[in-house]
Amino acid sequence: AQSVTQLDSQVPVFEEAPVELRCNYSSSVSVYLFWYVQYPNQGLQLLLKYLSGSTLVKGINGFEAEFNKSQTSFHLRKPSVHISDTAEYFCAVSTANQAGTALIFGKGTTLSVSS
Amino acid sequence: GAGVSQSPSNKVTEKGKDVELRCDPISGHTALYWYRQRLGQGLEFLIYFQGNSAPDKSGLPSDRFSAERTGESVSTLTIQRTQQEDSAVYLCASSSQGQIYGYTFGSGTRLTVV
């Protein structure tokens, strides 16, 4: 069975500071990895994904994540955050090369950006 | 439609009553997923539909939960004899090619059982 652990439930930061949201996964097979974002009063939307190839993936709004197979991690980073980045962020995993399996989500990390 | 539509957006029901939650996926999306999000928790997978294949019901928490989908259109999630622990936001998502291209989520139905 697969699982996802988001190590921080809440991350408060000041505007223009860098941020890292941590995600570790557990799986006995190859995986696809995703980050979703949920802005206040909005639905979840895809931020970025890792399927294969380069381990550094770039997403929307200046976010990027790095897949580290040896550490089974997929941490999300942004060098300088804005107030508008305040949201809940979810890491998710699914089995690679197996179409149709459901994503397994972590419990989420609330990013709060203040001025 | 332009997005995944869920109705109602909010539902308050009395313990023991049955409820039906509706999801209208993006036209042409063959895959449809239901998740539950309890307060302070992550998204819990409930059920998955792919075209005309048998649904993956492995996430349904009890036999009080059931879901239907007709072809590649609307899906209904039914909770019978609701309990207070069923209170949560129920999210629906659809996808055109399974998980590879990412899901499009609806805004959810907030269910409160009193």
PDB file of N, CA and C in Angstrom, chain A residues 25-61:
ATOM      1  N   TYR A  25       6.905   9.891   0.792  1.00  0.00           N
ATOM      2  CA  TYR A  25       5.955   8.875   0.392  1.00  0.00           C
ATOM      3  C   TYR A  25       6.516   7.493   0.688  1.00  0.00           C
ATOM      4  N   SER A  26       5.620   6.532   0.703  1.00  0.00           N
ATOM      5  CA  SER A  26       6.010   5.147   0.886  1.00  0.00           C
ATOM      6  C   SER A  26       5.363   4.318  -0.207  1.00  0.00           C
ATOM      7  N   SER A  27       6.190   3.553  -0.933  1.00  0.00           N
ATOM      8  CA  SER A  27       5.668   2.704  -2.001  1.00  0.00           C
ATOM      9  C   SER A  27       6.694   1.651  -2.352  1.00  0.00           C
ATOM     10  N   SER A  28       6.221   0.465  -2.704  1.00  0.00           N
ATOM     11  CA  SER A  28       7.119  -0.618  -3.106  1.00  0.00           C
ATOM     12  C   SER A  28       7.305  -0.657  -4.621  1.00  0.00           C
ATOM     13  N   VAL A  29       6.586   0.221  -5.331  1.00  0.00           N
ATOM     14  CA  VAL A  29       6.675   0.255  -6.790  1.00  0.00           C
ATOM     15  C   VAL A  29       6.953   1.688  -7.244  1.00  0.00           C
ATOM     16  N   SER A  30       7.223   1.830  -8.529  1.00  0.00           N
ATOM     17  CA  SER A  30       7.451   3.172  -9.071  1.00  0.00           C
ATOM     18  C   SER A  30       6.187   4.011  -8.945  1.00  0.00           C
ATOM     19  N   VAL A  31       6.404   5.292  -8.780  1.00  0.00           N
ATOM     20  CA  VAL A  31       5.270   6.181  -8.507  1.00  0.00           C
ATOM     21  C   VAL A  31       5.248   7.405  -9.408  1.00  0.00           C
ATOM     22  N   TYR A  32       4.086   7.994  -9.498  1.00  0.00           N
ATOM     23  CA  TYR A  32       3.900   9.345  -9.984  1.00  0.00           C
ATOM     24  C   TYR A  32       3.614  10.208  -8.752  1.00  0.00           C
ATOM     25  N   LEU A  33       4.078  11.442  -8.771  1.00  0.00           N
ATOM     26  CA  LEU A  33       3.903  12.327  -7.621  1.00  0.00           C
ATOM     27  C   LEU A  33       3.298  13.652  -8.059  1.00  0.00           C
ATOM     28  N   PHE A  34       2.475  14.206  -7.196  1.00  0.00           N
ATOM     29  CA  PHE A  34       1.722  15.415  -7.527  1.00  0.00           C
ATOM     30  C   PHE A  34       1.692  16.358  -6.320  1.00  0.00           C
ATOM     31  N   TRP A  35       1.578  17.641  -6.616  1.00  0.00           N
ATOM     32  CA  TRP A  35       1.205  18.632  -5.617  1.00  0.00           C
ATOM     33  C   TRP A  35      -0.040  19.350  -6.118  1.00  0.00           C
ATOM     34  N   TYR A  36      -1.033  19.433  -5.232  1.00  0.00           N
ATOM     35  CA  TYR A  36      -2.249  20.186  -5.494  1.00  0.00           C
ATOM     36  C   TYR A  36      -2.325  21.341  -4.507  1.00  0.00           C
ATOM     37  N   VAL A  37      -3.017  22.418  -4.919  1.00  0.00           N
ATOM     38  CA  VAL A  37      -3.207  23.571  -4.059  1.00  0.00           C
ATOM     39  C   VAL A  37      -4.699  23.879  -3.966  1.00  0.00           C
ATOM     40  N   GLN A  38      -5.102  24.268  -2.769  1.00  0.00           N
ATOM     41  CA  GLN A  38      -6.502  24.660  -2.537  1.00  0.00           C
ATOM     42  C   GLN A  38      -6.507  26.047  -1.916  1.00  0.00           C
ATOM     43  N   TYR A  39      -6.848  27.057  -2.728  1.00  0.00           N
ATOM     44  CA  TYR A  39      -6.959  28.415  -2.222  1.00  0.00           C
ATOM     45  C   TYR A  39      -8.258  28.550  -1.434  1.00  0.00           C
ATOM     46  N   PRO A  40      -8.313  29.495  -0.517  1.00  0.00           N
ATOM     47  CA  PRO A  40      -9.517  29.657   0.303  1.00  0.00           C
ATOM     48  C   PRO A  40     -10.786  29.733  -0.544  1.00  0.00           C
ATOM     49  N   ASN A  41     -11.741  28.913  -0.173  1.00  0.00           N
ATOM     50  CA  ASN A  41     -13.059  28.887  -0.821  1.00  0.00           C
ATOM     51  C   ASN A  41     -12.999  28.497  -2.296  1.00  0.00           C
ATOM     52  N   GLN A  42     -11.953  27.775  -2.682  1.00  0.00           N
ATOM     53  CA  GLN A  42     -11.855  27.293  -4.049  1.00  0.00           C
ATOM     54  C   GLN A  42     -11.604  25.783  -4.058  1.00  0.00           C
ATOM     55  N   GLY A  43     -11.759  25.171  -5.212  1.00  0.00           N
ATOM     56  CA  GLY A  43     -11.475  23.754  -5.356  1.00  0.00           C
ATOM     57  C   GLY A  43      -9.985  23.490  -5.500  1.00  0.00           C
ATOM     58  N   LEU A  44      -9.602  22.234  -5.395  1.00  0.00           N
ATOM     59  CA  LEU A  44      -8.192  21.866  -5.572  1.00  0.00           C
ATOM     60  C   LEU A  44      -7.789  22.014  -7.034  1.00  0.00           C
ATOM     61  N   GLN A  45      -6.559  22.461  -7.239  1.00  0.00           N
ATOM     62  CA  GLN A  45      -6.038  22.523  -8.599  1.00  0.00           C
ATOM     63  C   GLN A  45      -4.614  21.995  -8.625  1.00  0.00           C
ATOM     64  N   LEU A  46      -4.244  21.433  -9.762  1.00  0.00           N
ATOM     65  CA  LEU A  46      -2.928  20.826  -9.907  1.00  0.00           C
ATOM     66  C   LEU A  46      -1.855  21.909  -9.954  1.00  0.00           C
ATOM     67  N   LEU A  47      -0.842  21.743  -9.130  1.00  0.00           N
ATOM     68  CA  LEU A  47       0.272  22.693  -9.069  1.00  0.00           C
ATOM     69  C   LEU A  47       1.430  22.204  -9.943  1.00  0.00           C
ATOM     70  N   LEU A  48       1.785  20.933  -9.788  1.00  0.00           N
ATOM     71  CA  LEU A  48       2.822  20.327 -10.607  1.00  0.00           C
ATOM     72  C   LEU A  48       2.803  18.816 -10.417  1.00  0.00           C
ATOM     73  N   LYS A  49       3.557  18.115 -11.286  1.00  0.00           N
ATOM     74  CA  LYS A  49       3.574  16.661 -11.209  1.00  0.00           C
ATOM     75  C   LYS A  49       4.919  16.127 -11.677  1.00  0.00           C
ATOM     76  N   TYR A  50       5.290  14.983 -11.132  1.00  0.00           N
ATOM     77  CA  TYR A  50       6.452  14.244 -11.595  1.00  0.00           C
ATOM     78  C   TYR A  50       5.964  12.899 -12.124  1.00  0.00           C
ATOM     79  N   LEU A  51       6.297  12.640 -13.395  1.00  0.00           N
ATOM     80  CA  LEU A  51       5.949  11.348 -13.997  1.00  0.00           C
ATOM     81  C   LEU A  51       7.208  10.553 -14.292  1.00  0.00           C
ATOM     82  N   SER A  52       8.188  11.203 -14.905  1.00  0.00           N
ATOM     83  CA  SER A  52       9.447  10.553 -15.239  1.00  0.00           C
ATOM     84  C   SER A  52      10.419  11.628 -15.693  1.00  0.00           C
ATOM     85  N   GLY A  53      11.663  11.234 -15.947  1.00  0.00           N
ATOM     86  CA  GLY A  53      12.633  12.170 -16.501  1.00  0.00           C
ATOM     87  C   GLY A  53      13.272  13.034 -15.436  1.00  0.00           C
ATOM     88  N   SER A  54      13.456  14.302 -15.743  1.00  0.00           N
ATOM     89  CA  SER A  54      14.128  15.222 -14.836  1.00  0.00           C
ATOM     90  C   SER A  54      13.467  15.216 -13.465  1.00  0.00           C
ATOM     91  N   THR A  55      14.296  15.140 -12.446  1.00  0.00           N
ATOM     92  CA  THR A  55      13.751  15.060 -11.083  1.00  0.00           C
ATOM     93  C   THR A  55      13.292  16.415 -10.560  1.00  0.00           C
ATOM     94  N   LEU A  56      13.659  17.484 -11.223  1.00  0.00           N
ATOM     95  CA  LEU A  56      13.215  18.820 -10.818  1.00  0.00           C
ATOM     96  C   LEU A  56      12.084  19.237 -11.738  1.00  0.00           C
ATOM     97  N   VAL A  57      10.928  19.436 -11.163  1.00  0.00           N
ATOM     98  CA  VAL A  57       9.766  19.808 -11.969  1.00  0.00           C
ATOM     99  C   VAL A  57       9.288  21.195 -11.557  1.00  0.00           C
ATOM    100  N   LYS A  58       8.873  21.939 -12.546  1.00  0.00           N
ATOM    101  CA  LYS A  58       8.380  23.296 -12.291  1.00  0.00           C
ATOM    102  C   LYS A  58       6.879  23.342 -12.513  1.00  0.00           C
ATOM    103  N   GLY A  59       6.213  24.128 -11.661  1.00  0.00           N
ATOM    104  CA  GLY A  59       4.773  24.226 -11.761  1.00  0.00           C
ATOM    105  C   GLY A  59       4.327  25.661 -11.945  1.00  0.00           C
ATOM    106  N   ILE A  60       3.063  25.875 -11.648  1.00  0.00           N
ATOM    107  CA  ILE A  60       2.512  27.218 -11.797  1.00  0.00           C
ATOM    108  C   ILE A  60       2.922  28.106 -10.623  1.00  0.00           C
ATOM    109  N   ASN A  61       2.836  29.395 -10.835  1.00  0.00           N
ATOM    110  CA  ASN A  61       3.059  30.390  -9.780  1.00  0.00           C
ATOM    111  C   ASN A  61       4.452  30.329  -9.156  1.00  0.00           C
TER     112      ASN A  61
END
